[in-house]
Tab-separated table of N, CA and C in Angstrom:
chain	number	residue	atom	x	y	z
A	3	UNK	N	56.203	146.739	194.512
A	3	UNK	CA	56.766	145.946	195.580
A	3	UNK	C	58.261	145.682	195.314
A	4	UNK	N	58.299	145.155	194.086
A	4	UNK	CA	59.759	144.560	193.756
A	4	UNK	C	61.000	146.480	194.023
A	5	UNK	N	59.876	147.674	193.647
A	5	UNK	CA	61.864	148.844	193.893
A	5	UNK	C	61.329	148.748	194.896
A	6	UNK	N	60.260	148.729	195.585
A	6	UNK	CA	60.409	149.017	197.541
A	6	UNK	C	61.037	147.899	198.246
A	7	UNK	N	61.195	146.649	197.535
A	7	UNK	CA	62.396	145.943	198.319
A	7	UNK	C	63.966	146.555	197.489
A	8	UNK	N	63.900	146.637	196.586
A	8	UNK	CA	65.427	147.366	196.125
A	8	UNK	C	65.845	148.451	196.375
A	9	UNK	N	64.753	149.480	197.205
A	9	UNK	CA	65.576	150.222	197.917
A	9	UNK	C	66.203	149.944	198.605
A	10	UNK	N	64.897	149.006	199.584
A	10	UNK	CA	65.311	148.616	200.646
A	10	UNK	C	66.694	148.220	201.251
A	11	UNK	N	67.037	147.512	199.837
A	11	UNK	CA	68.597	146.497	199.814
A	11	UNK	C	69.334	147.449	199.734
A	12	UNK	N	69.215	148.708	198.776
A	12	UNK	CA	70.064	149.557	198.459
A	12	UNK	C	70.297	150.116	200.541
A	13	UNK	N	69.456	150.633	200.744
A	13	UNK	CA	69.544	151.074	201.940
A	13	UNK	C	70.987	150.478	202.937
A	14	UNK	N	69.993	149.168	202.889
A	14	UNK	CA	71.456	148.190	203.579
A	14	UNK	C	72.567	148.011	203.452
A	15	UNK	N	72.695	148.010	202.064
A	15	UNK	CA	74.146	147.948	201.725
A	15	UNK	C	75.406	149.671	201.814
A	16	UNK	N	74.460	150.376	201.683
A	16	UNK	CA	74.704	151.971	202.554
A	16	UNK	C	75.171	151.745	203.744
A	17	UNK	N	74.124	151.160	204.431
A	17	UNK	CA	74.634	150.755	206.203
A	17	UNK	C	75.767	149.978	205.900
A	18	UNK	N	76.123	148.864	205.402
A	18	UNK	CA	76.661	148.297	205.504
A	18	UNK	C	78.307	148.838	205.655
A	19	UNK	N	78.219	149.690	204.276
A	19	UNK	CA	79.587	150.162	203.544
A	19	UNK	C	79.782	151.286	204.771
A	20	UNK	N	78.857	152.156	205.470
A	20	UNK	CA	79.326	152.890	206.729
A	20	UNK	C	79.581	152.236	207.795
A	21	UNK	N	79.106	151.590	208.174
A	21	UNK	CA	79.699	150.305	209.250
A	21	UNK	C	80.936	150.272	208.928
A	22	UNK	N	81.109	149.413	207.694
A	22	UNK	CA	82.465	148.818	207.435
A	22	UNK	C	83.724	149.699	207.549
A	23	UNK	N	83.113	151.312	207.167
A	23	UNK	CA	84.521	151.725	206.888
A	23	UNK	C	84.510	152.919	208.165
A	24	UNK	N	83.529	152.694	209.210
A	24	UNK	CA	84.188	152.521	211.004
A	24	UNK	C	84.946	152.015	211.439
A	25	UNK	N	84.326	150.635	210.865
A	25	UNK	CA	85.182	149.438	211.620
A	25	UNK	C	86.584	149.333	211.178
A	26	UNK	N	86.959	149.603	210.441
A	26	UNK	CA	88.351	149.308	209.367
A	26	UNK	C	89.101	150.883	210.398
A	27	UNK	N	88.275	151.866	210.463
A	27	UNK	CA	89.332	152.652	211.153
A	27	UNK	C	89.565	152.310	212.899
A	28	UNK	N	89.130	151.202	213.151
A	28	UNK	CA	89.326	150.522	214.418
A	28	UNK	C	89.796	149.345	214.252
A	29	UNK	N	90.503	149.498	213.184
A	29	UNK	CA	91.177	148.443	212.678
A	29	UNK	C	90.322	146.587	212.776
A	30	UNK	N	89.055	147.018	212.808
A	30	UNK	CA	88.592	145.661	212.076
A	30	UNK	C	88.574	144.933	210.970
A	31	UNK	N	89.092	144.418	210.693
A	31	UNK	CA	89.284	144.182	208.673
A	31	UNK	C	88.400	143.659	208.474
A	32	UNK	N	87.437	142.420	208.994
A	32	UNK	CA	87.258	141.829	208.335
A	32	UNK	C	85.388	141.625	209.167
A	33	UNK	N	84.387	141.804	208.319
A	33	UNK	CA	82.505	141.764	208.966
A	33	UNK	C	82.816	140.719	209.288
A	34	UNK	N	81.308	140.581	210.118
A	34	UNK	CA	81.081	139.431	210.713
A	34	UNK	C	80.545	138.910	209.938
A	35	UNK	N	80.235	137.281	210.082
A	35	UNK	CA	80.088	136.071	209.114
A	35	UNK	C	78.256	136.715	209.135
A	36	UNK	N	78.080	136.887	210.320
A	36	UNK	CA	76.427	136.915	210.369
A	36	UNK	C	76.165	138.107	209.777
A	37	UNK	N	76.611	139.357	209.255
A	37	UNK	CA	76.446	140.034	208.821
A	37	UNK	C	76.130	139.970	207.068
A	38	UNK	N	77.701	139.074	207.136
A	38	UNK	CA	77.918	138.440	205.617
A	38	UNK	C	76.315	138.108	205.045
A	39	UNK	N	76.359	136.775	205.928
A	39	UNK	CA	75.383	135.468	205.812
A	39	UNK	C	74.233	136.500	205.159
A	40	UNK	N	73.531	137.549	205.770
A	40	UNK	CA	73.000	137.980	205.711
A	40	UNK	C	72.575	138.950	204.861
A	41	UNK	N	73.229	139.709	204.234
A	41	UNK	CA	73.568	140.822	203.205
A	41	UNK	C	73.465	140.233	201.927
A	42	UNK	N	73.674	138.745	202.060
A	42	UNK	CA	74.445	137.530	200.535
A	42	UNK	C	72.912	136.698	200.741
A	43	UNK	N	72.669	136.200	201.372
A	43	UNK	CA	71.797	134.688	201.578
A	43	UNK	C	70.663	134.910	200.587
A	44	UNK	N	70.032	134.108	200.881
A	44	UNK	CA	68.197	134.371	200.298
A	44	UNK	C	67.363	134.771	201.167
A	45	UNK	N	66.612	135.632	200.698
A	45	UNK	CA	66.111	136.864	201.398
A	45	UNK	C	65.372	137.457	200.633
A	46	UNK	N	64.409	138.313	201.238
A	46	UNK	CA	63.296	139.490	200.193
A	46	UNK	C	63.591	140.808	201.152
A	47	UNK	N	64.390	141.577	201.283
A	47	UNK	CA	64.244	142.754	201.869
A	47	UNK	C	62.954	143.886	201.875
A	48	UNK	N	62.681	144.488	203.005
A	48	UNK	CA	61.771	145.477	202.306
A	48	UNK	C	60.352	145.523	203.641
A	49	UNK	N	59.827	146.272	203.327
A	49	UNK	CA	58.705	146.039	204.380
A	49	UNK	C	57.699	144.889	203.956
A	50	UNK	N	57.250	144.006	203.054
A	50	UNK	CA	56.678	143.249	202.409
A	50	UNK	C	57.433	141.964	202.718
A	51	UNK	N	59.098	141.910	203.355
A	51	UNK	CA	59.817	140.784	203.021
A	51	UNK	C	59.413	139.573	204.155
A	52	UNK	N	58.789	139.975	205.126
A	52	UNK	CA	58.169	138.568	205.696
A	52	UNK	C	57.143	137.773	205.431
A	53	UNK	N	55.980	138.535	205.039
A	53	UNK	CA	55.301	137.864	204.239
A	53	UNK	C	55.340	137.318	203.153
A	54	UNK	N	56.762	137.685	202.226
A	54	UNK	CA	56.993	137.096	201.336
A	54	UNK	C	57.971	136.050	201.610
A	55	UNK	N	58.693	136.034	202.687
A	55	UNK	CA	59.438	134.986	202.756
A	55	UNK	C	58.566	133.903	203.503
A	56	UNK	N	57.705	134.420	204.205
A	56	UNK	CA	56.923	133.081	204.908
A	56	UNK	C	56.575	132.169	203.528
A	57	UNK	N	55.796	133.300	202.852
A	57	UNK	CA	54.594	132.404	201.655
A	57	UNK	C	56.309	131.510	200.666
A	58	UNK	N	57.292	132.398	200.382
A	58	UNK	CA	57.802	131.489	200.022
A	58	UNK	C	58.528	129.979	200.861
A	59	UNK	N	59.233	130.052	201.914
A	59	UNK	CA	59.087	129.103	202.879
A	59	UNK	C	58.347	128.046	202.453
A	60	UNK	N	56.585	128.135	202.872
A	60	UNK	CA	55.831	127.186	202.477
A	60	UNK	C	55.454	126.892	201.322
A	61	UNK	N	55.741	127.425	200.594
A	61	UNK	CA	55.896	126.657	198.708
A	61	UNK	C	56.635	125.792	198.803
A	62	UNK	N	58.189	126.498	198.951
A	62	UNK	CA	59.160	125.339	198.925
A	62	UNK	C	59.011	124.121	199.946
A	63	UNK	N	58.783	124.110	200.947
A	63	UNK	CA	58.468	123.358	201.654
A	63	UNK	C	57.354	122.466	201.391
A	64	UNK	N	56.354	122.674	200.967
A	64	UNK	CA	55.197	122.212	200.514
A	64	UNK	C	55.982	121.226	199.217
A	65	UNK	N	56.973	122.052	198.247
A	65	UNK	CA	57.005	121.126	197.343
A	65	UNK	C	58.420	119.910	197.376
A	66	UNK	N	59.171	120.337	198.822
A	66	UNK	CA	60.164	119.697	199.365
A	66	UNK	C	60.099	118.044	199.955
A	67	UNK	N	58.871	118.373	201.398
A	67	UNK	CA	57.977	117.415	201.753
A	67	UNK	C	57.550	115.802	201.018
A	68	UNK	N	56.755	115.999	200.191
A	68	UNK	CA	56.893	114.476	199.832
A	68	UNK	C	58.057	113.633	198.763
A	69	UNK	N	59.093	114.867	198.321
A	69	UNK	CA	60.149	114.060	197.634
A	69	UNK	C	60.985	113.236	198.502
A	70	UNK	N	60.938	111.805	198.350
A	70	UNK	CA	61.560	110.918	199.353
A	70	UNK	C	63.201	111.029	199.196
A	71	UNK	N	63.465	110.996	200.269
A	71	UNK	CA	64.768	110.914	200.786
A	71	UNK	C	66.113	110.123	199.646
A	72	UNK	N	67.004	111.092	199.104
A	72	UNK	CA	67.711	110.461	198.071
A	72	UNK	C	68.832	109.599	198.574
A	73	UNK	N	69.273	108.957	197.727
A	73	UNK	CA	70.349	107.790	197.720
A	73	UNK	C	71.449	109.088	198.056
A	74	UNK	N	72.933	108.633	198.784
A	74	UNK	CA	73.527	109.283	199.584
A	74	UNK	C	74.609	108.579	199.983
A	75	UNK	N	75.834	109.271	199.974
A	75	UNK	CA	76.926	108.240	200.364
A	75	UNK	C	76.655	107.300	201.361
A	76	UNK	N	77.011	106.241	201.876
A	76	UNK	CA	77.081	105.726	202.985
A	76	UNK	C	77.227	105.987	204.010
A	77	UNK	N	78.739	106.830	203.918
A	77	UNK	CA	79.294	107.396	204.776
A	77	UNK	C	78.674	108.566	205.464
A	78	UNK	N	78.380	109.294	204.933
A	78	UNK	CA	77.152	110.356	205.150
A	78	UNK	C	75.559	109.974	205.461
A	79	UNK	N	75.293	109.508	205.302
A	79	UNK	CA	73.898	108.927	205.555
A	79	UNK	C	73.114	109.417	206.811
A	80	UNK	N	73.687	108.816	207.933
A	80	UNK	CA	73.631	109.262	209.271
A	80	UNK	C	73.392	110.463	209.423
A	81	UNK	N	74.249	111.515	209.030
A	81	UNK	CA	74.571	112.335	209.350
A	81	UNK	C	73.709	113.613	208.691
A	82	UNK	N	73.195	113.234	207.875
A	82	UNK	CA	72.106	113.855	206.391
A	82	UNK	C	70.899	113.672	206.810
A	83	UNK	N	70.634	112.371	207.410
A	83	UNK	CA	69.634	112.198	207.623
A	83	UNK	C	68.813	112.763	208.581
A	84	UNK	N	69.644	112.736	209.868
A	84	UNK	CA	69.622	113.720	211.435
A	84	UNK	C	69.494	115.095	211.055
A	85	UNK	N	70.260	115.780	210.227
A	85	UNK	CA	70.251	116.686	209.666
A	85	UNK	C	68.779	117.470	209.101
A	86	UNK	N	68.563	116.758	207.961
A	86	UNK	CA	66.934	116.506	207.512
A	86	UNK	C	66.012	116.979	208.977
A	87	UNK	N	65.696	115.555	209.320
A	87	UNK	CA	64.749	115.690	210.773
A	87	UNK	C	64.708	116.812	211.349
A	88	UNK	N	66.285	117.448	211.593
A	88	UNK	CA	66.344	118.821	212.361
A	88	UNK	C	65.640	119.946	211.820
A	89	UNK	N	66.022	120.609	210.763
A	89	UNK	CA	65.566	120.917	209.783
A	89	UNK	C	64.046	120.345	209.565
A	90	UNK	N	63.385	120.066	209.278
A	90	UNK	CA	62.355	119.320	209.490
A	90	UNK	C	61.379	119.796	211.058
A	91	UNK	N	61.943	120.164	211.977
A	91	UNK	CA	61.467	120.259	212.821
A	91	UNK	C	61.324	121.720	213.251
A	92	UNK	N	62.613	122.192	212.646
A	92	UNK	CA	62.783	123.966	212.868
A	92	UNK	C	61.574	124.703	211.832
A	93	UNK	N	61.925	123.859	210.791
A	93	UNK	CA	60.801	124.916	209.790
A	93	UNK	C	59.563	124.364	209.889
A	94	UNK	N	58.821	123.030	210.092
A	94	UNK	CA	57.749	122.862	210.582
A	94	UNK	C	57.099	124.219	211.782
A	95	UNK	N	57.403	124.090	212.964
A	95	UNK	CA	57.621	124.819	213.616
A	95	UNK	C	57.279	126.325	213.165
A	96	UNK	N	58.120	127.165	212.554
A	96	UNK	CA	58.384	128.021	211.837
A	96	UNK	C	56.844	128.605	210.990
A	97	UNK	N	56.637	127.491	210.296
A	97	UNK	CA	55.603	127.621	209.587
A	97	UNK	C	54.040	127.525	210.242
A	98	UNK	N	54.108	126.767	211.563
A	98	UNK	CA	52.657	126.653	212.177
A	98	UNK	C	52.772	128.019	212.986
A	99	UNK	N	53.851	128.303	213.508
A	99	UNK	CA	53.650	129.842	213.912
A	99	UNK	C	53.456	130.809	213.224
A	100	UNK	N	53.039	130.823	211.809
A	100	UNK	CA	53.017	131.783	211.326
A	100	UNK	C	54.120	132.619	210.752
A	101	UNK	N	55.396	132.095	210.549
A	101	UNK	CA	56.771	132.639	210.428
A	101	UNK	C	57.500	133.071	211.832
A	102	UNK	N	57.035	133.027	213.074
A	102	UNK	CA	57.669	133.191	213.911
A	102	UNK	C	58.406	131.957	214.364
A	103	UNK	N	59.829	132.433	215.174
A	103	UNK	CA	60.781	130.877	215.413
A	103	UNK	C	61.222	131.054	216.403
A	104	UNK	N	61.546	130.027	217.583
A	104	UNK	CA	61.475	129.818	218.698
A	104	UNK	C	63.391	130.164	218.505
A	105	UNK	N	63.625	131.138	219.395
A	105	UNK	CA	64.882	131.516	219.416
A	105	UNK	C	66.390	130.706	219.795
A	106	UNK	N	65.803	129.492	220.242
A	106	UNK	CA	66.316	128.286	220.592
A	106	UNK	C	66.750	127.896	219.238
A	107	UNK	N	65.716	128.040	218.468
A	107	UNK	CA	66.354	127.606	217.383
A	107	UNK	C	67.601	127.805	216.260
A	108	UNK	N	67.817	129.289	216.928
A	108	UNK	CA	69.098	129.908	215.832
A	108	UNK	C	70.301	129.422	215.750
A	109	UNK	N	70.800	128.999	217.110
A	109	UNK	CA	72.247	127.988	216.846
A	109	UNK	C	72.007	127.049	215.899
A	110	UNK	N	71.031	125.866	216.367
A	110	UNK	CA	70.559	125.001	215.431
A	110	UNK	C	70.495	125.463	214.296
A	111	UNK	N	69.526	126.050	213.447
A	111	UNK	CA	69.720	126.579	212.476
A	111	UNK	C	71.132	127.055	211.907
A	112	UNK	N	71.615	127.923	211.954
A	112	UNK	CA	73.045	127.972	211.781
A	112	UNK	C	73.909	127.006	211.507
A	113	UNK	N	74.065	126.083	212.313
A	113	UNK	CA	75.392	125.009	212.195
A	113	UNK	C	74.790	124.266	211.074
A	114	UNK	N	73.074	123.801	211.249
A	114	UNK	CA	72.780	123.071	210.262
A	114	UNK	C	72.906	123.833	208.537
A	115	UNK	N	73.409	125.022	208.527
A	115	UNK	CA	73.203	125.934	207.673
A	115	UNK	C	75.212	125.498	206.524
A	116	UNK	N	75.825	125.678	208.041
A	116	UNK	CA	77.384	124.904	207.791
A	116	UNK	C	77.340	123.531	207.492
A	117	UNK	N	76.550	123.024	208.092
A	117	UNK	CA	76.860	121.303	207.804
A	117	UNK	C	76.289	120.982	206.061
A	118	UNK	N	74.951	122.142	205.917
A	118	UNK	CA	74.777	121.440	204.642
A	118	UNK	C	75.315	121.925	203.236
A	119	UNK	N	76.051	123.173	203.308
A	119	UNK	CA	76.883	123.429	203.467
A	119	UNK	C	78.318	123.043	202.505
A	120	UNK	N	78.562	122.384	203.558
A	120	UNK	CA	79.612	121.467	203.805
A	120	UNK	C	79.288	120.093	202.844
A	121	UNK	N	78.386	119.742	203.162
A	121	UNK	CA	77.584	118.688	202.613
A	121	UNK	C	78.145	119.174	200.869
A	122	UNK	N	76.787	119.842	200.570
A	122	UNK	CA	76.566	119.956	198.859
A	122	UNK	C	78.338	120.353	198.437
A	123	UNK	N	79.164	121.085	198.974
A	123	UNK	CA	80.614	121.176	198.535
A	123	UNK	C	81.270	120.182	198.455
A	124	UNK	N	81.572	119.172	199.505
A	124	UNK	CA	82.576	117.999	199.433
A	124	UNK	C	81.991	116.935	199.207
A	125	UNK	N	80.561	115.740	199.642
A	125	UNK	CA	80.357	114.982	199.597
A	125	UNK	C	79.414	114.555	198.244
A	126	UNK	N	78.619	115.551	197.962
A	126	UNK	CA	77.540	115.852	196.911
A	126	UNK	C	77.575	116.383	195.977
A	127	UNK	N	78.181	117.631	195.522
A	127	UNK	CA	78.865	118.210	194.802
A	127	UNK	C	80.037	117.560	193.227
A	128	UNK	N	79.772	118.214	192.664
A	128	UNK	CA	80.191	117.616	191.466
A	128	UNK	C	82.080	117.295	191.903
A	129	UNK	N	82.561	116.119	191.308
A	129	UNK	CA	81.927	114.830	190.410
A	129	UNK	C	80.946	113.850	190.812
A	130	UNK	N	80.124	114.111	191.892
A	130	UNK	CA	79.617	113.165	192.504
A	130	UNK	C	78.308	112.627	191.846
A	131	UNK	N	78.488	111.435	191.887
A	131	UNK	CA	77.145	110.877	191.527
A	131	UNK	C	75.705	110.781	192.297
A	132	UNK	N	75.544	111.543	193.077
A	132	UNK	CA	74.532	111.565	193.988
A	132	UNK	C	73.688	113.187	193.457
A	133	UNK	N	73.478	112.915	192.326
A	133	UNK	CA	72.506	114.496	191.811
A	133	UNK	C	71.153	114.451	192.093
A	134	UNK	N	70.570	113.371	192.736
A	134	UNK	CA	69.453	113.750	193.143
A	134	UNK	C	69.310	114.254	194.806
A	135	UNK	N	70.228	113.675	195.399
A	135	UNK	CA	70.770	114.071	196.814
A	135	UNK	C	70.899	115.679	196.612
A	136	UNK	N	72.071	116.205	195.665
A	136	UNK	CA	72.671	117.508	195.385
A	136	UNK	C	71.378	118.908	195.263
A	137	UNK	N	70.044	117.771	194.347
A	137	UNK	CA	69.352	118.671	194.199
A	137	UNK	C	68.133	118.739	195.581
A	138	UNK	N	67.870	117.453	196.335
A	138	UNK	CA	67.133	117.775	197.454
A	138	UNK	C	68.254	118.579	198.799
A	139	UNK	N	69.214	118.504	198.750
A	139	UNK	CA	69.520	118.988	199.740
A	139	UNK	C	70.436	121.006	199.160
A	140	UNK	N	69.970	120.890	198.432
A	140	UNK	CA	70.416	122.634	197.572
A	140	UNK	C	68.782	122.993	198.047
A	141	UNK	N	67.802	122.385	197.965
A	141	UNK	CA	66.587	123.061	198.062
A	141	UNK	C	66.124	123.630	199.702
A	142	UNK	N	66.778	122.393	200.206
A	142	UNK	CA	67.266	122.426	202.054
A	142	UNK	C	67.314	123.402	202.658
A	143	UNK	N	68.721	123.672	201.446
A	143	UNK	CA	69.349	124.718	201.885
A	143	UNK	C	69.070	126.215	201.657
A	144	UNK	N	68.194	126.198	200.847
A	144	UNK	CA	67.497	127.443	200.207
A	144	UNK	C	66.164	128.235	201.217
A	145	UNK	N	65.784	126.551	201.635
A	145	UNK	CA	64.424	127.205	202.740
A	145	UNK	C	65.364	127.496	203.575
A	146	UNK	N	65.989	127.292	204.438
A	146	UNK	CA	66.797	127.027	205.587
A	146	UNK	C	67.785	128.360	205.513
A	147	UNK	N	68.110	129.184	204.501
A	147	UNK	CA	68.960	130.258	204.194
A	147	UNK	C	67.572	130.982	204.695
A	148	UNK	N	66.344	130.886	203.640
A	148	UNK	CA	65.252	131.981	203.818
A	148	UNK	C	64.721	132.022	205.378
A	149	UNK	N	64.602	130.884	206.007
A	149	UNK	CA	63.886	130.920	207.006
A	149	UNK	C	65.163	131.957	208.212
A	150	UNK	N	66.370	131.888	208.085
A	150	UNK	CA	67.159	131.779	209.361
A	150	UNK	C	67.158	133.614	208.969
A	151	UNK	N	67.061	134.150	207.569
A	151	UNK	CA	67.409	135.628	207.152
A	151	UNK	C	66.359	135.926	207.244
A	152	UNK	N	65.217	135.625	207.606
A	152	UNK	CA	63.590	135.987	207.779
A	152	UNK	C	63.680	135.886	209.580
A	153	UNK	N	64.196	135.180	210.102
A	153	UNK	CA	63.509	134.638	212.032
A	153	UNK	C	64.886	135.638	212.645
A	154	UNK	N	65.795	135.436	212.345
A	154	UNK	CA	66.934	136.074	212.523
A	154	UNK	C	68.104	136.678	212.048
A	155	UNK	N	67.022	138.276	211.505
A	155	UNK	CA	68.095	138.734	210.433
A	155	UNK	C	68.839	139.403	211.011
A	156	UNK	N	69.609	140.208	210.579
A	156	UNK	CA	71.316	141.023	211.065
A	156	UNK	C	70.774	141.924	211.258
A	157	UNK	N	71.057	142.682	212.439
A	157	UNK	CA	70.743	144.254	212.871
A	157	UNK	C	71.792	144.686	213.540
A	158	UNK	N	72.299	145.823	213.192
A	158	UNK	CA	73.659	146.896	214.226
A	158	UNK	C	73.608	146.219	215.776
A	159	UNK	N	72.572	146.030	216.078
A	159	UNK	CA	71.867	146.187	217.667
A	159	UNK	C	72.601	144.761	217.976
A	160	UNK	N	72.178	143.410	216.908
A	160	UNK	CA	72.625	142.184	217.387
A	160	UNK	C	73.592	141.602	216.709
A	161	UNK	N	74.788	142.513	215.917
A	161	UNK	CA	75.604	142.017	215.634
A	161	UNK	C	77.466	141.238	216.005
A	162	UNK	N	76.692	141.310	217.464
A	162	UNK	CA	77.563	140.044	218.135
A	162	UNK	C	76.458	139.041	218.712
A	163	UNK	N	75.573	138.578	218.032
A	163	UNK	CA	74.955	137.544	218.372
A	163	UNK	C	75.227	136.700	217.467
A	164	UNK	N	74.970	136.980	216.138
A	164	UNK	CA	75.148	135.935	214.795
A	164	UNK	C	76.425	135.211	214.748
């Protein structure tokens, strides 16, 4: 299982590097973010990789779930918290379907993907004293990478959607 997903990757990154060096003679310099996101994130490539990303999904999730909500700037609070819920609602979701995700959901997903993001870099992020925050919301961000590169991964076909 594990070289039939490393071909797999190998494969992609083939596509990738021919894409890229189209695009560069049409003077594109620079992939798209969703392409990026995608090629980099957490992920299991391969014909095996949804079922493995579902089952992982609900591990992490399973072991995400009852750790209560960490102490958190003030200032942020609000904003982490809404966050959470969302999240919370996309991969719930996600998971009673069976790994399938309501396509509504991909903006959402996404921004919440920037915000947290954003989050663990400036607000959470070292020197900060909030390491139990740092470590529930890195885990967040880990389902939330797997779920969005599993429901809506990068293809030639939709790469002005991402």
């Amino acid at each position: 299982m594990l070289e039939l997903s490393r071909n797999a990757w190998l494969a992609e990154i083939d596509a990738f590097a021919d894409r890229r060096c189209l695009e560069k003679r049409k003077h594109r310099r620079s992939p798209l973010a969703s392409e990026v996101r995608y090629l980099h994130g957490w992920r299991w490539p391969g014909p095996e990789g949804h079922r493995v990303m579902v089952r992982e999904i609900g591990v992490l999730w399973a072991q995400h779930v009852p750790v209560p909500f960490p102490d958190v700037p003030s200032s942020e609070r609000d904003d982490l918290v809404e966050l959470n819920a969302t999240l919370a609602d996309c991969v719930s979701a996600y998971l009673r379907n069976n790994g399938s995700a309501d396509p509504g959901h991909k903006a959402t997903l996404l921004k919440c993907l920037r915000k947290l993001r954003r989050h663990l870099g400036h607000h959470l992020g070292s020197p900060s004293p909030f390491y139990d925050a740092y470590d529930y919301h890195r885990r967040l961000l880990k389902v939330t990478e797997l779920l969005v590169n599993d429901a809506f991964p990068f293809t030639a076909e939709t790469q002005d959607q991402g």
